[in-house]
Amino acid sequence: MSRDHLKGATAAPGPAYDADAPFLELLARGAAAEAYDRPVLLARAEGGSGERIAALEHAKLLALRVRSELEGRRRREAELSALFETAHDLAGPRDVDAVLQAIVQRARSLLGTDIAYLSLHDPARGDTYMRVTEGSVAARFQQLRLGMGEGLGGLVAQTARPYVTDDYFRDDRFRHTTTIDAGVSDEGLVAILGVPLMLGPHVIGVLFAADRRARVFEREQIALLGSFAALAAAAIDTANLLTETRSALAGLERANEIIQDRSAVIERASDVHDRLAELVLRGGGVHDVAAAVSQVLDGTVEFLESAPAAAVEASRAEGHAVRHEHDWIAAVAAGGELLGALVLRGHPDLDPVDQRTLERAAMVTSLLLLARRSAAEAEQRVRGELLDDLLEARERDRDPRLLRERAARLHADLDATHVVLAARLDAAAPDADQEAAARRRLWSAASHLAATRHGLAAARDGGTVLLLPLEHGDTATELARRTALHLGTAVHAAVTVGASAPVRGLAADPDTVVAAYAEGRRCLDALRQLGRSGDGAAAEDFGFLGLLLAGDRDVTGFVDRTIGRVVAYDERRGTDLLRTLDAYFASGMSPARTKDELHVHVNTVAQRLERVGRLLGDDWQSPARVLEIQLALRLHRLATPAPR
């Protein structure tokens, strides 16, 4: 302000106006505090009266008070504006990091500090870490972590009270650490103010304002920073609530998806249940179950009695369907017995719901099989009773008509050619209960085989006896081997089977069954003595060796099997085929010497040998057959009483 202007101002009429005017002008211009001394100094320099100088001094004091009040109001207005803007930020959808950054920036600006920063509590590590900094230039400072009670910030966090220091390194109210002091030193901080961020009774962080020179923070500045800290805490709480809300919404969305999936699962499970229940109620079979599940799973499901062993065993052990290459296999079992498996083809990626559907279908299949078995067991008992009657050959049960009628009800034909098979498990069970259970499984498997083959089966002599029809072109040996393999697979143990020669006319002569069973048992004994466990063979496979190996040597049976047709031919026709055979072998199988021995023409010998070939088979002169025929001739000769 110029000297002339001041003179004009002091020369104005009225003492109050003359004293106040220059200061009002200074207030209007927003002059610095030092400018308010100039009117007084000018009046003194001009030799003003003491009264005028006193009036100017009084006016100066009033003006300075007004100026201070105006500055305070402007400052509070700026603070309130900053707080309002911060609150407005909290009301909007802004990111919490952006809000915290704005709070730190405004705190630094309003407090006029070199730096402002905010640290947050880390519950997992039990300390605080730098979240936001404004004005920081030291990387180590920005990465500081403060333990509870360490440094000024640790003290604020521990006590939940504001703390201020005008000289950090000379203040011994808090614990100094090498790490924190190094960071503060790198940043060059001297005066630091810290206030806690509170959520209820809990401290979640600290808001700081700091200068790189000594400074005293006023009470109003501490309160202002506390207000910013409260807003920061609210921002963090809002962000946490928003995060929790979003997490809850995401959880609800996932739950809704799960509910929808479960609803679809329940609907599909209900559909499967309805279909399977309908199948059971209308008497459907296992293949009907497979067809229904095929539609539900949109694939091909088959019931197999024989499936990949390793996969089936794994499924039975785990109680779940298992993957095998590109297929899924679910074991169908009842107790310890494996009944088969359901196989889903070409679905390598089966979800858990469809997997349970396949497992449920396997369970229904096992129930159907058990129900069918219950019905079949009654039939099996009837089959067993009929075979028992044939084996025991009681007089009251020998009526051929009644035997044929009973067999016909079981779809068996006693007038067809049959083979009697004796089957037995080879492995000894650890105790009597397990052995009994193993025998029951063998009988069950044999009964099932007999029912499917229109035969009979019964438990007998610690094993099982079967009476099975012999198809055209089949042999007793092949039938015995197939039976051993089938039964062994069904019971998962080695089963040895001995078979009789083919027999006919069982209804007319039940004793034939008794003899055939004895022959089958001798064959079974021979197999076991030869170490051929789990194999099958017929009496025709052993020849005279059966006599040596069998416990009960059936000489008559051997002779009958070997040369019985020749003996019967001689008895019916009165021919000498047996004597011709004796002479033929005694003459070294020479027809010329044989005719000399018999005193007949050589053509007669040739005709007789041709007849023998038709009766015994084309291979009767092979070395093995020749040995058996000669032994049978000798046994027959020894068993025939000499003529008196």
C-alpha atoms as one frame of an Amber mdcrd trajectory, in Angstrom:
protein
   0.000   0.000   0.000   1.458   3.452  -0.975   2.227   6.207   1.542  -0.177
   8.627  -0.215  -2.963   6.155  -0.075  -2.386   5.690   3.632  -2.380   9.430
   4.132  -5.699   9.712   2.369  -7.098   6.958   4.461  -5.979   8.584   7.717
  -7.245  11.964   6.652 -10.805  10.804   6.221 -13.354  12.423   8.555 -14.253
  10.648  11.773 -11.760   9.089  14.185 -13.243   5.549  13.999 -13.262   5.636
  10.224  -9.723   7.050  10.138  -8.395   4.214  12.371 -10.362   1.275  10.812
 -10.237   2.136   7.154  -6.696   0.959   6.334  -7.246  -2.323   8.137 -10.592
  -2.923   6.422  -8.842  -2.483   3.112  -6.146  -4.956   4.199  -8.810  -7.443
   5.237 -10.570  -7.051   1.917  -7.343  -7.684   0.022  -6.429 -10.684   2.201
  -3.054  -9.155   3.026  -0.435 -10.971   5.059  -0.244 -10.445   8.829   2.935
  -8.353   8.491   1.072  -5.734   6.410  -1.101  -4.785   9.382   1.860  -3.083
  11.110   2.331  -0.543   8.308  -0.537   1.890   9.161   0.756   2.206  12.753
   4.364   2.646  11.599   3.308   5.284   9.061   1.333   7.268  11.672   4.328
   7.265  13.990   6.608   8.326  11.190   4.294  11.279  10.446   4.266  12.310
  14.113   0.661  11.362  14.764  -0.826  11.968  18.155  -0.714   9.379  20.839
  -4.454   9.080  20.712  -4.404   8.329  16.980  -1.602   5.801  17.302  -3.463
   4.080  20.158  -6.620   3.965  18.037  -4.646   2.441  15.149  -3.087  -0.153
  17.470  -6.513  -1.097  18.746  -7.906  -1.327  15.223  -4.905  -3.437  14.170
  -5.561  -5.957  16.919  -9.234  -6.148  16.005  -8.340  -6.566  12.316  -5.849
  -9.332  13.067  -8.482 -11.122  15.130 -10.963 -10.755  12.286  -8.297 -11.960
   9.853  -7.526 -14.988  12.023 -11.219 -15.774  12.315 -11.650 -15.485   8.550
  -8.656 -17.733   7.909 -10.013 -20.269  10.385 -13.373 -20.180   8.647 -11.771
 -20.576   5.237  -9.653 -23.430   6.550 -12.653 -25.147   8.141 -14.601 -24.559
   4.935 -11.823 -26.241   2.948 -11.658 -29.075   5.476 -15.419 -29.542   5.422
 -15.381 -29.413   1.646 -12.676 -32.090   1.549 -14.565 -34.213   4.078 -17.768
 -33.742   2.083 -16.042 -34.767  -1.144 -14.601 -37.805   0.607 -18.024 -38.735
   1.981 -19.428 -38.262  -1.516 -16.765 -40.629  -2.824 -17.836 -43.203  -0.258
 -21.450 -42.951  -1.417 -20.494 -43.783  -5.000 -19.367 -47.057  -6.523 -15.688
 -46.057  -6.613 -12.952 -48.554  -5.974 -11.719 -48.628  -2.365  -8.099 -48.069
  -3.437  -9.103 -44.904  -5.301 -11.042 -43.626  -2.263  -8.122 -44.289   0.092
  -5.729 -42.580  -2.315  -7.996 -39.524  -2.415  -8.186 -39.430   1.406  -4.406
 -39.500   1.723  -3.995 -36.817  -0.946  -6.543 -34.503   0.727  -5.048 -35.045
   4.169  -1.604 -34.092   2.857  -2.989 -31.043   1.095  -5.062 -29.676   3.973
  -2.438 -30.322   6.641   0.283 -28.969   4.352   2.661 -31.862   5.035   5.410
 -33.285   2.860   3.972 -36.770   2.954   0.808 -38.646   4.000   0.350 -42.388
   4.116  -1.983 -45.103   5.373  -1.159 -48.519   6.816  -3.603 -51.398   7.380
  -3.625 -54.282   9.825  -2.733 -57.761   8.516  -4.606 -60.287  10.701  -2.691
 -63.224   9.236   0.730 -61.804  10.225  -0.325 -59.702  13.198   1.290 -56.465
  11.962   0.516 -53.486   9.700   1.669 -52.775   6.152   1.749 -49.733   3.865
  -1.423 -49.563   1.790  -1.313 -46.024   0.295   1.430 -43.333   0.234   1.399
 -39.776  -1.139   4.608 -37.779  -1.504   6.889 -40.708  -0.634  10.164 -41.058
  -2.550  11.876 -43.969  -0.716  11.063 -47.514  -1.859  12.141 -49.071   1.438
   9.777 -46.772   3.322   6.862 -47.748   1.054   7.474 -51.448   1.847   7.691
 -51.107   5.643   5.777 -53.446   7.946   5.194 -52.341  11.544   4.678 -54.815
  14.347   2.369 -54.038  17.247   4.150 -51.462  19.425   6.950 -50.890  16.906
   7.507 -47.320  15.775   4.968 -44.556  16.174   2.439 -46.364  13.964   2.765
 -49.578  15.966   2.112 -47.611  19.151  -1.006 -46.017  17.630  -2.276 -49.406
  16.483  -1.589 -50.961  19.883  -3.166 -48.192  22.001  -5.907 -47.059  19.559
  -4.968 -43.424  20.308  -3.438 -40.624  18.173   0.250 -39.931  18.655   2.370
 -37.061  17.382   6.104 -36.395  17.495   7.898 -33.243  16.371  11.252 -35.117
  16.172  10.905 -38.852  15.452  14.465 -39.951  16.175  14.630 -38.141  19.537
  11.261 -39.433  20.768  11.629 -42.429  23.130   7.920 -42.992  23.834   7.763
 -45.777  21.247  10.074 -48.652  20.394  12.533 -47.931  17.621  13.602 -50.773
  15.333  16.446 -50.845  12.834  14.132 -51.624   9.924  11.597 -48.890  10.676
  14.198 -46.265  11.522  16.053 -47.050   8.270  12.873 -46.539   6.260  12.017
 -43.282   8.059  15.588 -42.098   7.572  15.475 -42.901   3.828  12.322 -40.787
   3.555  13.916 -37.972   5.670  10.927 -37.632   8.005  11.156 -35.662  11.249
   7.668 -34.719  12.508   4.991 -37.435  12.283   1.307 -37.506  13.259  -0.568
 -40.817  13.354  -4.264 -41.463  14.111  -6.007 -44.856  14.319  -8.573 -46.216
  11.837 -11.326 -47.685  13.992 -14.127 -50.117  13.222 -16.014 -50.315  16.447
 -13.464 -51.201  19.144 -10.963 -52.620  16.654  -8.005 -50.819  15.073  -7.744
 -51.744  11.395  -4.978 -49.311  10.410  -3.252 -45.952  10.919  -3.417 -42.708
   8.893  -0.237 -40.592   8.971   0.820 -37.046   8.054   4.542 -36.234   8.234
   7.037 -33.453   7.499  10.720 -33.569   6.684  11.337 -30.754   9.205  10.455
 -30.190  12.850   6.839 -29.167  13.249   4.166 -28.926  15.915   0.779 -30.326
  14.853  -2.128 -28.334  16.280  -5.172 -29.841  17.939  -7.376 -28.895  14.976
  -5.006 -30.669  12.574  -5.038 -33.799  14.718  -8.851 -33.706  14.750  -8.944
 -33.182  10.983  -6.674 -36.146  10.347  -8.856 -38.143  12.743 -11.912 -37.245
  10.629 -10.115 -38.453   7.505  -9.171 -41.645   9.372 -12.835 -42.197  10.273
 -13.804 -41.784   6.618 -11.009 -44.132   5.560 -12.246 -46.719   8.062 -15.760
 -46.291   6.687 -14.433 -46.733   3.147 -12.648 -49.932   4.122 -15.693 -51.188
   6.009 -17.893 -50.405   3.008 -15.447 -52.156   0.718 -15.382 -55.172   3.020
 -19.156 -55.237   3.152 -19.292 -54.891  -0.620 -16.790 -57.716  -1.008 -18.777
 -59.852   1.405 -21.979 -58.954  -0.430 -20.454 -59.822  -3.770 -19.063 -63.021
  -2.305 -22.462 -63.818  -0.846 -24.127 -63.067  -4.185 -21.584 -65.254  -5.965
 -22.223 -67.940  -3.380 -25.961 -67.589  -3.907 -25.461 -67.823  -7.662 -23.369
 -70.945  -7.225 -25.933 -72.308  -4.797 -28.673 -71.539  -7.304 -26.716 -73.322
 -10.026 -26.177 -76.263  -7.692 -29.879 -76.279  -6.823 -30.777 -76.224 -10.497
 -28.286 -79.004 -11.187 -29.575 -80.977  -8.214 -33.107 -80.388  -9.382 -32.182
 -81.786 -12.772 -30.388 -84.648 -11.031 -33.424 -85.391  -8.890 -35.657 -85.236
 -11.949 -33.387 -87.625 -13.841 -33.067 -89.900 -10.811 -36.850 -89.894 -10.469
 -37.172 -90.753 -14.154 -34.698 -93.632 -13.753 -36.491 -94.822 -10.611 -39.877
 -94.745 -12.351 -38.577 -96.638 -15.355 -36.826 -99.294 -13.299 -39.804 -99.666
 -10.952 -42.105-100.115 -13.945 -39.770-102.752 -15.362 -39.705-104.686 -12.095
 -43.482-104.501 -11.672 -44.200-105.789 -15.168 -41.684-108.600 -14.803 -38.894
-107.220 -16.973 -35.500-108.861 -17.126 -31.923-107.687 -16.869 -31.734-106.884
 -20.570 -34.821-104.670 -20.226 -33.004-102.782 -17.458 -29.990-102.363 -19.731
 -32.202-101.018 -22.518 -33.924 -98.522 -20.199 -30.624 -97.231 -18.813 -29.286
 -96.959 -22.368 -32.055 -94.444 -23.126 -31.419 -92.430 -19.955 -27.640 -92.286
 -20.433 -27.895 -91.863 -24.198 -25.509 -94.750 -24.790 -25.314 -98.510 -25.135
 -25.584-100.499 -21.894 -25.155-104.272 -21.892 -25.415-106.936 -19.220 -22.527
-109.362 -19.506 -21.904-112.449 -17.430 -18.232-112.241 -18.385 -16.569-108.797
 -18.465 -12.926-107.645 -18.045 -11.954-109.328 -14.787  -9.759-106.570 -13.335
 -12.372-103.854 -13.875 -15.192-106.006 -12.506 -13.183-106.893  -9.396 -12.325
-103.218  -8.847 -15.990-102.262  -9.178 -17.084-104.973  -6.768 -14.379-104.029
  -4.232 -15.096-100.268  -4.382 -18.859-100.547  -4.685 -18.850 -98.091  -7.602
 -18.730 -98.118 -11.379 -15.173 -97.934 -12.731 -13.758 -96.760 -16.008 -12.192
 -99.341 -18.326 -10.593 -97.844 -21.425 -13.520 -96.067 -23.176 -16.230 -97.926
 -21.213 -17.700 -97.877 -17.702 -18.293-101.122 -15.820 -20.527-101.683 -12.778
 -20.310-105.087 -11.115 -23.552-106.961 -10.524 -22.981-108.995  -7.387 -24.925
-110.547  -4.542 -22.984-111.216  -1.396 -19.722-112.811  -2.370 -20.978-114.068
  -5.712 -20.369-112.189  -8.926 -23.409-112.361 -11.177 -22.076-110.302 -14.074
 -21.652-106.634 -14.958 -23.402-103.721 -16.643 -21.131-102.193 -19.302 -21.727
 -98.685 -20.694 -20.040 -98.440 -24.087 -18.274 -95.386 -25.493 -18.757 -92.905
 -22.615 -15.235 -92.236 -21.283 -16.290 -88.990 -19.543 -19.201 -89.976 -17.322
 -20.394 -87.389 -14.802 -21.075 -88.474 -11.192 -24.852 -88.379 -11.667 -24.772
 -90.751 -14.640 -22.258 -92.891 -12.785 -24.714 -93.284  -9.897 -27.471 -94.059
 -12.406 -25.367 -96.915 -13.803 -24.616 -98.135 -10.263 -28.311 -97.996  -9.337
 -29.167 -99.978 -12.455 -26.542-102.573 -11.469 -28.191-102.864  -8.058 -31.637
-103.315  -9.614 -30.143-105.909 -11.951 -28.721-107.853  -9.013 -32.139-107.724
  -7.302 -33.825-109.021 -10.457 -31.277-111.787 -10.741 -31.802-112.723  -7.104
 -35.568-112.758  -7.594 -35.164-114.877 -10.684 -32.800-117.123  -8.777 -35.319
-117.558  -5.977 -37.837-118.765  -8.520 -35.192-120.853 -10.231 -34.054-122.453
  -6.976 -37.479-123.974  -6.525 -37.179-125.404 -10.015 -33.632-126.493  -9.265
 -34.778-128.390  -6.218 -37.315-130.179  -8.373 -34.594-130.965 -10.917 -32.342
-132.182  -8.112 -35.072-134.408  -6.718 -35.639-136.003 -10.126 -31.913-136.672
 -10.595 -31.689-138.032  -7.040 -34.531-140.441  -7.857 -32.714-141.568 -11.028
 -29.460-142.088  -9.130 -31.065-143.969  -6.269 -33.321-145.949  -8.604 -35.922
-146.823  -5.990 -38.528-149.284  -7.147 -41.412-146.912  -6.478 -39.777-144.272
  -8.716 -39.023-146.545 -11.684 -42.217-146.006 -13.633 -40.933-144.741 -17.036
 -44.124-142.784 -17.725 -43.958-140.865 -14.449 -40.243-140.186 -14.970 -40.874
-138.810 -18.448 -43.733-136.584 -17.204 -41.631-135.144 -14.406 -38.774-134.484
 -16.824 -41.097-132.889 -19.404 -42.327-130.355 -16.808 -38.673-129.351 -16.475
 -38.203-129.225 -20.278 -35.918-132.278 -20.139 -36.089-135.339 -22.420 -34.947
-138.567 -20.750 -35.095-140.450 -24.066 -32.384-138.227 -25.606 -28.671-138.997
 -25.413 -27.143-137.657 -22.200 -23.823-137.514 -20.374 -23.509-137.803 -16.605
 -20.880-135.399 -15.217 -19.356-135.422 -11.731 -18.002-131.982 -10.684 -16.013
-131.035  -7.624 -14.102-128.030  -6.297 -10.380-128.674  -5.972  -9.245-126.061
  -3.454  -9.852-126.952   0.190 -11.704-124.279   2.185 -10.169-122.972   5.453
 -13.124-124.153   7.538 -16.329-126.128   7.283 -18.580-123.083   6.887 -16.608
-121.734   3.945 -16.479-125.155   2.334 -20.249-125.508   2.671 -20.708-122.063
   1.128 -18.386-122.988  -1.755 -20.354-126.182  -2.385 -23.601-124.213  -2.429
 -22.164-121.846  -5.010 -21.045-124.795  -7.121 -24.481-126.399  -6.887 -26.152
-123.090  -7.757 -23.945-122.604 -10.813 -24.453-126.209 -11.907 -28.225-125.929
 -11.462 -28.277-122.765 -13.557 -26.261-124.476 -16.279 -28.537-127.513 -16.181
 -31.661-125.338 -16.450 -30.307-123.470 -19.480 -29.241-126.755 -21.131 -32.510
-128.625 -20.353 -30.682-130.976 -18.044 -30.676-131.907 -14.357 -28.306-131.196
 -11.462 -28.033-132.267  -7.833 -25.584-131.988  -4.942 -23.996-135.357  -4.197
 -20.956-136.868  -2.479 -19.375-133.503  -1.600 -19.694-132.244  -5.160 -22.300
-131.874  -7.873 -23.651-134.262 -10.470 -25.134-133.060 -13.757 -27.140-134.868
 -16.392 -26.779-132.884 -19.626 -28.034-133.715 -23.123 -25.345-134.380 -25.732
 -25.897-132.415 -28.925 -25.324-133.965 -32.320 -21.671-133.747 -33.293 -20.558
-133.054 -29.721 -18.483-135.424 -27.553 -18.516-136.240 -23.877 -14.941-134.940
 -23.592 -15.752-131.516 -25.044 -18.871-131.249 -22.897 -16.819-132.060 -19.778
 -14.225-129.404 -20.605 -16.823-126.720 -21.309 -18.616-127.560 -18.087 -15.408
-127.318 -16.054 -14.624-123.925 -17.588 -18.161-122.584 -17.101 -18.445-123.686
 -13.473 -14.937-122.500 -12.622 -15.687-119.055 -14.047 -18.990-118.852 -12.180
 -17.551-119.721  -8.746 -14.075-118.178  -9.284 -12.331-121.427  -8.377 -10.954
-124.480 -10.145 -13.646-127.088 -10.813 -12.731-130.554 -12.098 -15.318-132.477
 -14.125 -15.381-136.165 -15.037 -17.872-137.364 -17.642 -19.366-140.729 -18.463
 -19.762-142.177 -21.905 -22.994-141.119 -23.663 -26.068-142.953 -22.291 -29.613
-143.382 -23.616 -32.973-144.696 -22.505 -32.756-143.315 -18.983 -36.474-143.488
 -18.282 -36.703-147.141 -19.276 -33.541-148.146 -17.403 -32.684-145.788 -14.483
 -29.813-148.076 -13.495 -27.977-146.655 -16.499 -27.720-143.316 -14.684 -26.251
-144.996 -11.611 -23.585-146.739 -13.668 -22.822-143.612 -15.668 -22.410-141.568
 -12.496 -19.987-144.145 -11.116 -18.052-143.924 -14.381 -17.973-140.131 -14.224
 -16.680-140.221 -10.658 -13.932-142.657 -11.632 -12.950-140.270 -14.412 -12.977
-137.384 -11.910 -10.712-139.333  -9.556  -8.342-140.120 -12.420  -8.109-136.418
 -13.367  -7.289-135.414  -9.811  -4.641-138.134  -9.465  -3.056-136.933 -12.687
  -2.933-133.368 -11.298  -5.331-132.013 -13.917  -7.306-129.836 -11.519  -9.784
-127.508 -13.166  -9.941-129.684 -16.300 -12.643-131.868 -17.779 -12.428-135.303
 -19.407 -14.550-138.344 -20.250 -13.961-142.011 -19.614 -13.124-142.492 -23.282
 -10.055-140.283 -22.793  -8.376-142.677 -20.366  -8.914-146.140 -21.806  -7.276
-148.844 -19.688  -5.404-146.135 -17.673  -8.691-145.464 -15.982  -8.507-148.924
 -14.479  -5.097-148.168 -12.974  -5.960-144.707 -11.678  -9.500-145.168 -10.443
 -10.039-146.171  -6.846 -12.830-148.559  -7.848 -11.554-150.478 -10.876 -14.536
-151.085 -13.160 -13.298-153.982 -15.306 -16.715-154.721 -16.719 -17.226-151.082
 -17.684 -13.835-150.949 -19.400 -14.513-154.126 -21.380 -17.953-152.897 -22.322
 -16.673-149.499 -23.504 -13.840-151.078 -25.485 -15.278-154.195 -27.154 -18.846
-154.253 -25.839 -20.375-153.781 -29.305 -18.387-156.735 -30.681 -19.437-158.928
 -27.742 -23.079-157.935 -28.214 -22.835-158.603 -31.970 -21.478-162.118 -31.391
 -24.201-162.831 -28.848 -26.961-161.671 -31.182 -25.642-163.204 -34.407 -23.729
-166.229 -33.137 -20.583-165.032 -34.973 -16.916-165.479 -34.012 -15.688-161.899
 -34.192 -14.069-162.096 -30.746 -12.203-165.319 -31.604 -11.150-163.766 -34.909
  -9.761-160.722 -33.054  -7.834-162.975 -30.641  -6.328-164.949 -33.539  -5.606
-161.762 -35.516  -3.580-160.235 -32.677  -1.919-163.562 -31.848  -0.798-163.837
 -35.512   0.881-160.412 -35.408  -2.115-158.751 -37.147  -1.469-160.806 -40.285
  -4.663-161.892 -42.129  -2.791-164.748 -43.874  -1.574-166.315 -40.629  -4.960
-165.620 -39.009  -6.812-167.705 -41.641  -4.402-170.591 -40.930  -5.083-170.281
 -37.224  -8.856-170.283 -37.762  -8.830-172.708 -40.718 -10.934-170.359 -42.824
 -10.473-168.608 -46.130  -8.549-165.324 -46.055 -11.589-163.525 -47.491 -13.572
-164.671 -44.471 -10.962-163.112 -42.193 -11.107-159.878 -44.207 -14.898-159.763
 -43.976 -14.846-160.339 -40.235 -12.212-157.617 -39.677 -14.251-155.210 -41.795
 -17.269-155.900 -39.565 -15.108-155.229 -36.468 -14.044-151.881 -37.965 -17.670
-150.865 -38.455 -18.416-151.766 -34.831 -15.336-150.236 -33.163 -14.506-147.369
 -35.509 -12.033-146.791 -38.287  -9.141-146.166 -35.876  -9.456-149.518 -34.096
  -6.061-150.661 -35.430  -4.175-147.574 -34.174  -1.493-148.443 -31.584  -3.410
-146.947 -28.641  -6.670-148.663 -29.586  -4.926-151.969 -30.312  -3.435-151.994
 -26.800  -6.832-151.310 -25.191  -8.648-153.865 -27.395  -6.110-156.600 -26.597
  -6.395-155.839 -22.861 -10.197-155.871 -23.070 -10.114-159.206 -24.958  -7.916
-160.710 -22.272 -10.090-159.365 -19.430 -13.211-160.615 -21.186 -11.666-164.021
 -21.638 -10.663-164.138 -17.949 -14.128-163.025 -16.839 -15.910-165.590 -19.029
 -16.368-168.985 -17.331 -14.530-171.790 -19.132 -16.819-174.364 -20.862 -17.178
-177.669 -18.998
